[in-house]
Amino acid sequence: MSDSPPLEDDDDDDMGGSLTKQLAETAVGVREMSKQLGRARIHSNIQNVLIVTKARDNRLIKLTRELAIYLMTKKRNGDRGLVVYVDNQLRHSRRFDATGIEREYPELLIPFPRRRASNSSSSSSSNASTSSPPRDEAFLREEGQLRYWTADMCSRSPHLFDFVVTLGGDGTVLFTSWLFQRIVPPVLPFALGSLGFLTNFDFADHQSVMDNVIDDGIRVNLRMRFTCTVYRAVAPDKETSRRKAIKKADTGEILMKNLEKKGWEAIEGGWSIHNPVADGKDGCKAGKDKEIMCFSTRPVESFEVLNDLVVDRGPSPYVSLLELFGDDHHLTTVQADGLAISTPTGSTAYSMSAGGSLVHPEIPAILITPLCPHTLSFRPMLVPDSMEVRICVPFNSRSTAWASFDGRGRVELKQGDHIKVTASKYPFPTVCADKQSTDWFHAISRTLKWNERERQKSFVVVEES
């Protein structure tokens, strides 16, 4: 009878050990699944190929023409080749010479069945008037294998394309990411630019490369992107924006009431829980509730970025003052020229120049790198991609800040504004030349001469007889 309590303890220990074992097995299973995804070869029925050519580089127009003709004339699974989309700017280009292609290969003009964008677009077309059909309907009228893409077509109907080929450098790949702000087809980048961290294929082998991709399938690296949402502060002089709040010391929650009037005669509504980070307010002394005034913000625009979000001081002569939050917790106050929030893909860009670490693209992390911080304690760091990061411009900042998304879409952040950064649900799939790790280490060795130096010579021992 006296042995029953120890038996219960043993059961608890077994239960705890069993639970720990299950968690460990789950973690190992997730890692193994990740490895299998990286090694898997994907086979798909590629029929529509989009070619993105580096802008303002005339020598690449002829290469675009060469690649397009090869893809259209090489017969695949039937009597015809692929449907190829090129930039609409090349429609009247003398170097591309679309008229010459049609004259030399008249069979390319034969009507070719075209994939509809979506069921919703077709249903909307049936309801529209015949005098002004929607733009998707205008896309469907185009015939033949040589077609032309626009930025609007990429953003509104990304599933028109099975595959994307880029001719250029890393900037062309980033431009492709900018074109597809949501769903992205697999991207095969040919190295025709400067450095080329992301371009692992030689255009001299473009025929064999494309044949292998279409016939044998591809290995894909799902590169993480960020969803960056800009929040604007509602003007503090508006009645609807003013809030009276009490932050609870024990839970950290902010309880707030609506104010229907200004001053002491305000008529207050019921209490409601509010998110302190969304208003750029946080912190109170432990053990004591604190009454504060909060200001509302609203989302205005969102961007998908492949490399980085950079928040800097812009043309202002003053040092930037930013508040950094992670999962509603205040991490630090940033006093620096700015802040770079980078993906693992972007770790070889601005973040690296600012002293950030190189990060393998398979590591799910968010890189936070200060730009010339005016402190000795703020070092670059990595946080998990599950964290929700916010960069806020406090109301007491001397100046505004400026944000850029992959070097584009530069916007001004005024006092009270902030940006929320989360891991995107729309990754950027790039085709691997070999394996993911092999491609990445080869790229940093080729472009940065990583870990290359003269080998240290051994000591020479001379023996005297």
CSV table of C-alpha atoms in Angstrom, one decimal:
chain,number,residue,atom,x,y,z
A,1,MET,CA,0.0,0.0,0.0
A,2,SER,CA,2.8,2.3,0.8
A,3,ASP,CA,4.3,1.8,-2.6
A,4,SER,CA,1.4,3.5,-4.5
A,5,PRO,CA,2.7,7.1,-4.5
A,6,PRO,CA,6.0,6.2,-6.1
A,7,LEU,CA,4.1,4.2,-8.8
A,8,GLU,CA,2.1,7.3,-9.6
A,9,ASP,CA,5.3,9.4,-9.8
A,10,ASP,CA,6.7,6.8,-12.2
A,11,ASP,CA,3.6,7.1,-14.4
A,12,ASP,CA,4.0,10.9,-14.4
A,13,ASP,CA,7.7,10.5,-15.4
A,14,ASP,CA,6.8,8.0,-18.1
A,15,MET,CA,4.1,10.4,-19.4
A,16,GLY,CA,6.5,13.3,-19.4
A,17,GLY,CA,9.2,11.3,-21.1
A,18,SER,CA,6.7,10.1,-23.7
A,19,LEU,CA,5.6,13.6,-24.4
A,20,THR,CA,9.2,14.8,-24.8
A,21,LYS,CA,9.9,11.9,-27.1
A,22,GLN,CA,7.0,12.8,-29.3
A,23,LEU,CA,8.1,16.4,-29.5
A,24,ALA,CA,11.6,15.3,-30.4
A,25,GLU,CA,10.3,12.9,-33.1
A,26,THR,CA,8.2,15.7,-34.5
A,27,ALA,CA,11.1,18.1,-34.7
A,28,VAL,CA,13.2,15.4,-36.4
A,29,GLY,CA,10.4,14.6,-38.8
A,30,VAL,CA,10.0,18.3,-39.8
A,31,ARG,CA,13.8,18.5,-40.5
A,32,GLU,CA,13.7,15.4,-42.6
A,33,MET,CA,10.7,16.6,-44.5
A,34,SER,CA,12.6,19.8,-45.2
A,35,LYS,CA,15.5,17.8,-46.6
A,36,GLN,CA,13.2,15.8,-48.8
A,37,LEU,CA,11.6,18.9,-50.2
A,38,GLY,CA,15.0,20.3,-51.1
A,39,ARG,CA,16.0,17.0,-52.9
A,40,ALA,CA,12.6,16.5,-54.6
A,41,ARG,CA,12.5,16.9,-58.4
A,42,ILE,CA,9.2,18.5,-59.6
A,43,HIS,CA,7.7,17.5,-63.0
A,44,SER,CA,5.1,19.8,-64.5
A,45,ASN,CA,3.6,20.3,-67.9
A,46,ILE,CA,5.2,23.6,-69.0
A,47,GLN,CA,3.3,25.3,-71.8
A,48,ASN,CA,3.6,29.0,-71.2
A,49,VAL,CA,7.0,30.6,-70.5
A,50,LEU,CA,7.6,34.2,-69.6
A,51,ILE,CA,10.9,35.9,-70.3
A,52,VAL,CA,12.1,38.8,-68.2
A,53,THR,CA,14.9,40.7,-69.8
A,54,LYS,CA,17.2,43.2,-68.1
A,55,ALA,CA,16.1,46.7,-68.9
A,56,ARG,CA,18.3,49.1,-70.9
A,57,ASP,CA,20.7,46.4,-72.1
A,58,ASN,CA,20.5,46.2,-75.8
A,59,ARG,CA,22.8,43.2,-76.1
A,60,LEU,CA,20.3,41.1,-74.2
A,61,ILE,CA,17.5,41.8,-76.7
A,62,LYS,CA,19.1,39.6,-79.3
A,63,LEU,CA,19.6,36.8,-76.7
A,64,THR,CA,15.9,37.2,-75.8
A,65,ARG,CA,15.0,36.7,-79.5
A,66,GLU,CA,17.3,33.7,-79.8
A,67,LEU,CA,15.8,32.0,-76.7
A,68,ALA,CA,12.2,32.8,-77.7
A,69,ILE,CA,12.6,31.3,-81.2
A,70,TYR,CA,14.2,28.1,-79.7
A,71,LEU,CA,11.4,27.6,-77.2
A,72,MET,CA,8.7,28.3,-79.8
A,73,THR,CA,10.1,26.1,-82.6
A,74,LYS,CA,11.4,23.1,-80.5
A,75,LYS,CA,8.4,20.7,-80.6
A,76,ARG,CA,7.2,19.5,-77.2
A,77,ASN,CA,4.6,16.9,-76.6
A,78,GLY,CA,3.0,17.4,-80.0
A,79,ASP,CA,3.5,19.3,-83.2
A,80,ARG,CA,4.3,22.7,-81.7
A,81,GLY,CA,6.6,24.3,-79.2
A,82,LEU,CA,5.8,26.5,-76.2
A,83,VAL,CA,3.9,29.8,-75.9
A,84,VAL,CA,6.5,32.5,-75.1
A,85,TYR,CA,5.7,35.9,-73.5
A,86,VAL,CA,8.2,38.7,-73.9
A,87,ASP,CA,8.2,42.3,-72.6
A,88,ASN,CA,5.6,44.4,-74.3
A,89,GLN,CA,8.4,47.0,-74.8
A,90,LEU,CA,9.9,44.6,-77.4
A,91,ARG,CA,6.8,44.6,-79.6
A,92,HIS,CA,8.1,47.3,-81.8
A,93,SER,CA,11.8,46.9,-81.1
A,94,ARG,CA,14.0,46.8,-84.2
A,95,ARG,CA,16.5,44.6,-82.4
A,96,PHE,CA,13.9,42.0,-81.4
A,97,ASP,CA,12.3,42.3,-84.9
A,98,ALA,CA,9.0,40.6,-84.1
A,99,THR,CA,7.9,41.2,-87.7
A,100,GLY,CA,10.9,39.3,-89.0
A,101,ILE,CA,10.1,36.3,-86.6
A,102,GLU,CA,6.6,36.1,-88.0
A,103,ARG,CA,7.8,36.3,-91.5
A,104,GLU,CA,10.5,33.7,-91.0
A,105,TYR,CA,8.3,31.4,-88.9
A,106,PRO,CA,4.7,31.8,-90.1
A,107,GLU,CA,3.6,28.7,-88.3
A,108,LEU,CA,4.0,30.6,-85.0
A,109,LEU,CA,0.9,32.8,-86.0
A,110,ILE,CA,-1.5,29.8,-86.1
A,111,PRO,CA,-4.0,30.3,-83.3
A,112,PHE,CA,-3.0,28.5,-80.2
A,113,PRO,CA,-5.4,27.7,-77.3
A,114,ARG,CA,-4.9,30.0,-74.4
A,115,ARG,CA,-5.3,29.3,-70.7
A,116,ARG,CA,-7.9,31.4,-69.0
A,117,ALA,CA,-6.8,33.4,-66.0
A,118,SER,CA,-9.5,32.2,-63.5
A,119,ASN,CA,-13.1,31.2,-63.2
A,120,SER,CA,-13.9,34.6,-61.6
A,121,SER,CA,-12.5,36.4,-64.6
A,122,SER,CA,-14.5,34.4,-67.0
A,123,SER,CA,-17.7,34.9,-65.1
A,124,SER,CA,-17.1,38.6,-64.9
A,125,SER,CA,-16.6,38.6,-68.6
A,126,SER,CA,-20.0,37.1,-69.2
A,127,ASN,CA,-21.6,39.8,-67.1
A,128,ALA,CA,-19.8,42.6,-68.7
A,129,SER,CA,-21.1,44.6,-71.6
A,130,THR,CA,-19.9,43.8,-75.1
A,131,SER,CA,-18.8,47.4,-75.7
A,132,SER,CA,-16.2,47.4,-72.9
A,133,PRO,CA,-14.8,43.9,-72.1
A,134,PRO,CA,-12.5,43.5,-69.2
A,135,ARG,CA,-8.8,43.5,-69.7
A,136,ASP,CA,-8.5,39.7,-69.1
A,137,GLU,CA,-10.8,39.2,-72.1
A,138,ALA,CA,-8.5,41.4,-74.2
A,139,PHE,CA,-5.6,39.1,-73.1
A,140,LEU,CA,-7.6,36.0,-74.4
A,141,ARG,CA,-7.9,37.5,-77.9
A,142,GLU,CA,-4.2,37.3,-78.6
A,143,GLU,CA,-3.3,34.3,-80.7
A,144,GLY,CA,-0.1,32.6,-81.8
A,145,GLN,CA,2.9,31.4,-79.8
A,146,LEU,CA,4.6,34.8,-79.5
A,147,ARG,CA,2.8,37.0,-77.0
A,148,TYR,CA,3.7,40.0,-74.8
A,149,TRP,CA,3.4,40.5,-71.1
A,150,THR,CA,2.8,43.6,-69.0
A,151,ALA,CA,3.2,44.3,-65.3
A,152,ASP,CA,-0.5,44.5,-64.9
A,153,MET,CA,-0.9,41.0,-66.4
A,154,CYS,CA,1.7,39.6,-64.0
A,155,SER,CA,0.1,41.0,-61.0
A,156,ARG,CA,-3.5,40.2,-61.9
A,157,SER,CA,-3.1,36.8,-63.7
A,158,PRO,CA,0.1,35.2,-62.5
A,159,HIS,CA,-1.2,31.7,-63.3
A,160,LEU,CA,-1.2,32.4,-67.0
A,161,PHE,CA,2.5,31.5,-66.8
A,162,ASP,CA,4.0,28.1,-66.0
A,163,PHE,CA,7.6,29.1,-65.9
A,164,VAL,CA,9.7,32.3,-65.8
A,165,VAL,CA,13.2,32.8,-67.3
A,166,THR,CA,15.2,35.9,-66.4
A,167,LEU,CA,18.1,37.3,-68.6
A,168,GLY,CA,20.2,39.6,-66.5
A,169,GLY,CA,21.5,39.7,-63.0
A,170,ASP,CA,20.2,39.8,-59.4
A,171,GLY,CA,18.4,43.1,-60.1
A,172,THR,CA,16.4,41.3,-62.8
A,173,VAL,CA,15.4,38.6,-60.4
A,174,LEU,CA,14.4,41.2,-57.8
A,175,PHE,CA,12.3,42.9,-60.5
A,176,THR,CA,10.6,39.6,-61.2
A,177,SER,CA,9.7,39.3,-57.5
A,178,TRP,CA,8.3,42.8,-57.7
A,179,LEU,CA,6.2,41.9,-60.7
A,180,PHE,CA,4.6,38.9,-58.9
A,181,GLN,CA,3.5,40.3,-55.6
A,182,ARG,CA,1.5,37.2,-54.8
A,183,ILE,CA,1.8,33.8,-56.6
A,184,VAL,CA,5.1,33.3,-58.3
A,185,PRO,CA,5.9,30.6,-61.0
A,186,PRO,CA,9.3,28.8,-60.8
A,187,VAL,CA,12.1,31.2,-61.9
A,188,LEU,CA,15.2,30.1,-63.8
A,189,PRO,CA,17.8,32.9,-63.8
A,190,PHE,CA,20.5,33.0,-66.4
A,191,ALA,CA,23.7,34.8,-65.4
A,192,LEU,CA,23.9,37.9,-67.6
A,193,GLY,CA,24.5,40.6,-65.0
A,194,SER,CA,27.3,41.7,-62.7
A,195,LEU,CA,27.8,39.7,-59.5
A,196,GLY,CA,25.0,37.1,-59.7
A,197,PHE,CA,24.3,35.7,-56.2
A,198,LEU,CA,21.0,34.3,-57.6
A,199,THR,CA,21.9,33.5,-61.2
A,200,ASN,CA,23.4,30.0,-61.4
A,201,PHE,CA,22.9,29.2,-65.0
A,202,ASP,CA,25.1,30.0,-68.0
A,203,PHE,CA,23.3,31.3,-71.1
A,204,ALA,CA,25.8,29.5,-73.4
A,205,ASP,CA,24.1,26.3,-72.3
A,206,HIS,CA,20.5,27.6,-72.5
A,207,GLN,CA,19.3,24.9,-74.9
A,208,SER,CA,20.4,22.0,-72.8
A,209,VAL,CA,19.3,23.7,-69.6
A,210,MET,CA,15.8,24.4,-71.0
A,211,ASP,CA,15.5,20.8,-72.4
A,212,ASN,CA,16.5,19.3,-69.0
A,213,VAL,CA,14.0,21.6,-67.1
A,214,ILE,CA,11.1,20.7,-69.4
A,215,ASP,CA,11.8,17.0,-69.9
A,216,ASP,CA,13.4,15.9,-66.6
A,217,GLY,CA,11.8,18.3,-64.0
A,218,ILE,CA,13.4,20.8,-61.6
A,219,ARG,CA,14.6,21.2,-58.1
A,220,VAL,CA,13.2,24.3,-56.5
A,221,ASN,CA,14.5,26.5,-53.7
A,222,LEU,CA,11.5,28.2,-52.0
A,223,ARG,CA,13.1,31.5,-50.9
A,224,MET,CA,11.3,33.3,-48.1
A,225,ARG,CA,9.9,36.7,-48.8
A,226,PHE,CA,8.5,39.3,-46.4
A,227,THR,CA,5.1,40.9,-46.3
A,228,CYS,CA,5.7,44.5,-45.3
A,229,THR,CA,2.6,46.5,-44.3
A,230,VAL,CA,2.7,50.2,-43.9
A,231,TYR,CA,0.5,51.7,-41.1
A,232,ARG,CA,-0.3,55.3,-41.0
A,233,ALA,CA,-1.1,57.2,-37.8
A,234,VAL,CA,-4.6,58.8,-37.7
A,235,ALA,CA,-4.2,62.5,-37.1
A,236,PRO,CA,-4.1,63.0,-33.3
A,237,ASP,CA,-6.4,66.1,-33.4
A,238,LYS,CA,-9.4,64.0,-34.6
A,239,GLU,CA,-11.8,62.9,-32.0
A,240,THR,CA,-12.0,59.4,-33.4
A,241,SER,CA,-8.3,58.9,-32.9
A,242,ARG,CA,-8.0,60.0,-29.3
A,243,ARG,CA,-8.1,57.2,-26.7
A,244,LYS,CA,-7.8,57.1,-23.0
A,245,ALA,CA,-6.2,53.9,-21.9
A,246,ILE,CA,-5.0,52.0,-18.8
A,247,LYS,CA,-2.1,49.5,-19.1
A,248,LYS,CA,-2.5,46.7,-16.7
A,249,ALA,CA,0.8,46.0,-14.8
A,250,ASP,CA,0.1,42.3,-14.3
A,251,THR,CA,-0.9,41.3,-17.8
A,252,GLY,CA,0.5,44.1,-20.0
A,253,GLU,CA,-3.0,44.6,-21.7
A,254,ILE,CA,-4.2,48.0,-22.5
A,255,LEU,CA,-7.8,48.8,-21.6
A,256,MET,CA,-9.2,51.8,-23.5
A,257,LYS,CA,-12.4,53.8,-23.8
A,258,ASN,CA,-13.6,55.8,-26.8
A,259,LEU,CA,-13.8,59.6,-26.2
A,260,GLU,CA,-16.8,61.2,-27.9
A,261,LYS,CA,-15.7,64.7,-26.8
A,262,LYS,CA,-12.4,66.4,-26.0
A,263,GLY,CA,-11.3,67.6,-22.5
A,264,TRP,CA,-12.8,66.7,-19.1
A,265,GLU,CA,-16.3,66.5,-20.5
A,266,ALA,CA,-15.6,63.4,-22.6
A,267,ILE,CA,-18.3,60.7,-22.7
A,268,GLU,CA,-16.7,57.4,-22.5
A,269,GLY,CA,-17.9,54.0,-23.8
A,270,GLY,CA,-17.1,50.5,-22.6
A,271,TRP,CA,-13.6,49.2,-21.9
A,272,SER,CA,-11.9,47.2,-24.7
A,273,ILE,CA,-8.6,45.4,-25.0
A,274,HIS,CA,-6.1,47.1,-27.3
A,275,ASN,CA,-2.8,46.2,-28.9
A,276,PRO,CA,-0.1,48.6,-27.6
A,277,VAL,CA,2.3,48.0,-30.4
A,278,ALA,CA,-0.1,49.1,-33.1
A,279,ASP,CA,-0.1,52.6,-31.5
A,280,GLY,CA,3.6,52.7,-30.9
A,281,LYS,CA,3.1,52.8,-27.1
A,282,ASP,CA,4.5,50.3,-24.7
A,283,GLY,CA,5.9,50.0,-21.2
A,284,CYS,CA,4.8,50.9,-17.7
A,285,LYS,CA,6.4,50.5,-14.3
A,286,ALA,CA,6.0,47.0,-12.9
A,287,GLY,CA,3.4,46.5,-10.2
A,288,LYS,CA,1.4,49.7,-11.1
A,289,ASP,CA,-1.3,50.4,-13.6
A,290,LYS,CA,-0.6,53.4,-15.8
A,291,GLU,CA,-3.0,55.7,-17.6
A,292,ILE,CA,-1.9,56.7,-21.0
A,293,MET,CA,-3.1,58.3,-24.2
A,294,CYS,CA,-3.1,56.2,-27.4
A,295,PHE,CA,-3.4,57.0,-31.1
A,296,SER,CA,-4.8,54.7,-33.7
A,297,THR,CA,-3.2,53.5,-36.9
A,298,ARG,CA,-4.5,52.0,-40.1
A,299,PRO,CA,-2.9,49.9,-42.8
A,300,VAL,CA,-2.5,51.7,-46.2
A,301,GLU,CA,-0.3,49.5,-48.4
A,302,SER,CA,1.6,46.3,-48.5
A,303,PHE,CA,4.7,45.0,-50.3
A,304,GLU,CA,6.3,41.6,-50.9
A,305,VAL,CA,10.1,41.8,-50.7
A,306,LEU,CA,12.7,39.2,-51.5
A,307,ASN,CA,15.9,41.0,-50.3
A,308,ASP,CA,15.2,43.5,-47.6
A,309,LEU,CA,13.3,46.3,-46.1
A,310,VAL,CA,15.4,49.3,-45.3
A,311,VAL,CA,14.3,52.1,-43.0
A,312,ASP,CA,16.7,55.1,-42.9
A,313,ARG,CA,16.8,58.8,-42.1
A,314,GLY,CA,16.5,59.8,-45.8
A,315,PRO,CA,17.6,63.4,-46.5
A,316,SER,CA,17.4,64.4,-42.8
A,317,PRO,CA,20.6,65.5,-41.1
A,318,TYR,CA,19.4,64.0,-37.8
A,319,VAL,CA,20.0,60.5,-36.6
A,320,SER,CA,17.0,58.2,-37.0
A,321,LEU,CA,15.0,57.4,-33.9
A,322,LEU,CA,13.1,54.2,-34.3
A,323,GLU,CA,11.3,51.8,-31.9
A,324,LEU,CA,11.7,48.1,-32.7
A,325,PHE,CA,9.1,45.5,-31.5
A,326,GLY,CA,9.0,41.7,-31.8
A,327,ASP,CA,5.8,39.9,-31.1
A,328,ASP,CA,4.4,42.9,-29.2
A,329,HIS,CA,7.5,43.1,-27.0
A,330,HIS,CA,9.7,46.2,-27.1
A,331,LEU,CA,13.2,45.0,-28.2
A,332,THR,CA,15.2,48.2,-28.4
A,333,THR,CA,15.3,51.8,-29.4
A,334,VAL,CA,17.3,52.3,-32.5
A,335,GLN,CA,19.4,55.5,-32.9
A,336,ALA,CA,21.3,55.0,-36.1
A,337,ASP,CA,21.3,55.9,-39.8
A,338,GLY,CA,18.7,53.3,-40.2
A,339,LEU,CA,17.7,49.6,-40.0
A,340,ALA,CA,17.8,46.8,-42.5
A,341,ILE,CA,15.3,43.9,-42.1
A,342,SER,CA,16.6,41.2,-44.4
A,343,THR,CA,15.6,37.7,-45.6
A,344,PRO,CA,18.3,35.0,-45.8
A,345,THR,CA,18.4,35.7,-49.5
A,346,GLY,CA,19.1,39.4,-48.8
A,347,SER,CA,21.9,38.5,-46.3
A,348,THR,CA,24.4,39.0,-49.1
A,349,ALA,CA,23.1,42.5,-49.9
A,350,TYR,CA,22.8,45.6,-47.8
A,351,SER,CA,22.8,43.6,-44.6
A,352,MET,CA,26.3,42.2,-45.3
A,353,SER,CA,27.7,45.6,-46.1
A,354,ALA,CA,26.4,46.8,-42.8
A,355,GLY,CA,28.2,44.0,-40.9
A,356,GLY,CA,25.4,41.4,-40.9
A,357,SER,CA,26.1,37.7,-41.1
A,358,LEU,CA,25.7,35.5,-44.2
A,359,VAL,CA,22.7,33.3,-43.8
A,360,HIS,CA,21.9,30.1,-45.7
A,361,PRO,CA,18.6,30.5,-47.6
A,362,GLU,CA,17.2,27.3,-46.0
A,363,ILE,CA,17.4,28.9,-42.5
A,364,PRO,CA,14.0,30.4,-41.6
A,365,ALA,CA,15.1,33.6,-40.0
A,366,ILE,CA,14.6,37.4,-40.0
A,367,LEU,CA,17.9,39.4,-40.0
A,368,ILE,CA,17.9,42.7,-38.1
A,369,THR,CA,21.0,44.8,-38.9
A,370,PRO,CA,21.5,48.4,-37.7
A,371,LEU,CA,23.0,50.9,-40.2
A,372,CYS,CA,25.8,52.8,-38.4
A,373,PRO,CA,24.3,52.6,-34.9
A,374,HIS,CA,25.3,55.3,-32.5
A,375,THR,CA,25.8,52.8,-29.7
A,376,LEU,CA,28.2,50.0,-28.9
A,377,SER,CA,25.6,47.5,-27.7
A,378,PHE,CA,23.3,47.1,-30.7
A,379,ARG,CA,24.6,44.2,-32.8
A,380,PRO,CA,23.1,42.4,-35.8
A,381,MET,CA,20.8,39.6,-34.8
A,382,LEU,CA,18.6,36.8,-36.2
A,383,VAL,CA,15.1,36.2,-35.0
A,384,PRO,CA,12.7,33.3,-36.0
A,385,ASP,CA,10.5,33.8,-39.0
A,386,SER,CA,7.5,33.2,-36.9
A,387,MET,CA,8.1,36.5,-35.1
A,388,GLU,CA,6.1,39.6,-36.1
A,389,VAL,CA,8.5,42.6,-36.3
A,390,ARG,CA,7.4,46.2,-36.2
A,391,ILE,CA,9.5,49.3,-36.8
A,392,CYS,CA,7.8,52.4,-35.4
A,393,VAL,CA,8.6,56.1,-35.7
A,394,PRO,CA,7.8,57.6,-32.3
A,395,PHE,CA,5.9,60.8,-31.9
A,396,ASN,CA,8.9,62.5,-30.2
A,397,SER,CA,11.2,61.8,-33.1
A,398,ARG,CA,13.0,64.9,-34.5
A,399,SER,CA,12.5,63.9,-38.1
A,400,THR,CA,10.6,61.4,-40.3
A,401,ALA,CA,12.1,58.2,-41.7
A,402,TRP,CA,12.1,56.7,-45.2
A,403,ALA,CA,11.5,53.1,-46.1
A,404,SER,CA,12.4,51.2,-49.3
A,405,PHE,CA,11.3,47.7,-50.3
A,406,ASP,CA,13.9,45.8,-52.3
A,407,GLY,CA,15.2,49.3,-53.3
A,408,ARG,CA,11.8,50.3,-54.7
A,409,GLY,CA,8.6,51.9,-53.6
A,410,ARG,CA,10.3,54.4,-51.3
A,411,VAL,CA,7.8,55.9,-48.9
A,412,GLU,CA,8.1,58.4,-46.0
A,413,LEU,CA,7.2,57.3,-42.5
A,414,LYS,CA,6.0,60.2,-40.4
A,415,GLN,CA,5.8,60.4,-36.6
A,416,GLY,CA,3.4,57.7,-35.4
A,417,ASP,CA,3.7,55.5,-38.5
A,418,HIS,CA,5.1,52.0,-38.4
A,419,ILE,CA,5.8,49.0,-40.6
A,420,LYS,CA,4.8,45.4,-39.8
A,421,VAL,CA,7.1,42.7,-41.2
A,422,THR,CA,6.0,39.1,-41.3
A,423,ALA,CA,7.1,36.0,-43.3
A,424,SER,CA,5.1,35.9,-46.5
A,425,LYS,CA,2.9,33.1,-47.5
A,426,TYR,CA,4.1,33.6,-51.1
A,427,PRO,CA,7.7,32.3,-51.4
A,428,PHE,CA,9.9,33.0,-54.4
A,429,PRO,CA,10.8,29.7,-56.1
A,430,THR,CA,14.1,29.6,-57.9
A,431,VAL,CA,15.4,26.7,-59.9
A,432,CYS,CA,18.5,25.0,-58.5
A,433,ALA,CA,21.4,24.2,-60.8
A,434,ASP,CA,22.6,21.4,-58.4
A,435,LYS,CA,21.6,21.3,-54.8
A,436,GLN,CA,20.5,24.2,-52.7
A,437,SER,CA,23.6,24.2,-50.5
A,438,THR,CA,26.0,23.6,-53.4
A,439,ASP,CA,24.5,26.5,-55.3
A,440,TRP,CA,24.7,28.9,-52.4
A,441,PHE,CA,28.3,28.1,-51.3
A,442,HIS,CA,29.4,28.2,-55.0
A,443,ALA,CA,27.7,31.6,-55.4
A,444,ILE,CA,29.4,33.3,-52.4
A,445,SER,CA,32.8,31.8,-53.4
A,446,ARG,CA,32.4,32.9,-57.0
A,447,THR,CA,31.1,36.4,-56.2
A,448,LEU,CA,32.7,37.3,-52.9
A,449,LYS,CA,35.8,35.1,-53.1
A,450,TRP,CA,34.6,33.7,-49.7
A,451,ASN,CA,37.3,31.9,-47.8
A,452,GLU,CA,39.9,32.2,-50.6
A,453,ARG,CA,43.5,33.0,-49.6
A,454,GLU,CA,47.0,31.8,-50.1
A,455,ARG,CA,47.5,28.5,-48.2
A,456,GLN,CA,50.0,28.8,-45.4
A,457,LYS,CA,53.2,27.0,-46.3
A,458,SER,CA,54.7,24.3,-44.0
A,459,PHE,CA,57.9,24.7,-42.2
A,460,VAL,CA,61.0,23.6,-44.2
A,461,VAL,CA,63.3,21.4,-42.2
A,462,VAL,CA,66.9,21.2,-43.4
A,463,GLU,CA,68.9,18.4,-42.1
A,464,GLU,CA,72.7,18.6,-42.0
A,465,SER,CA,74.8,15.6,-42.6
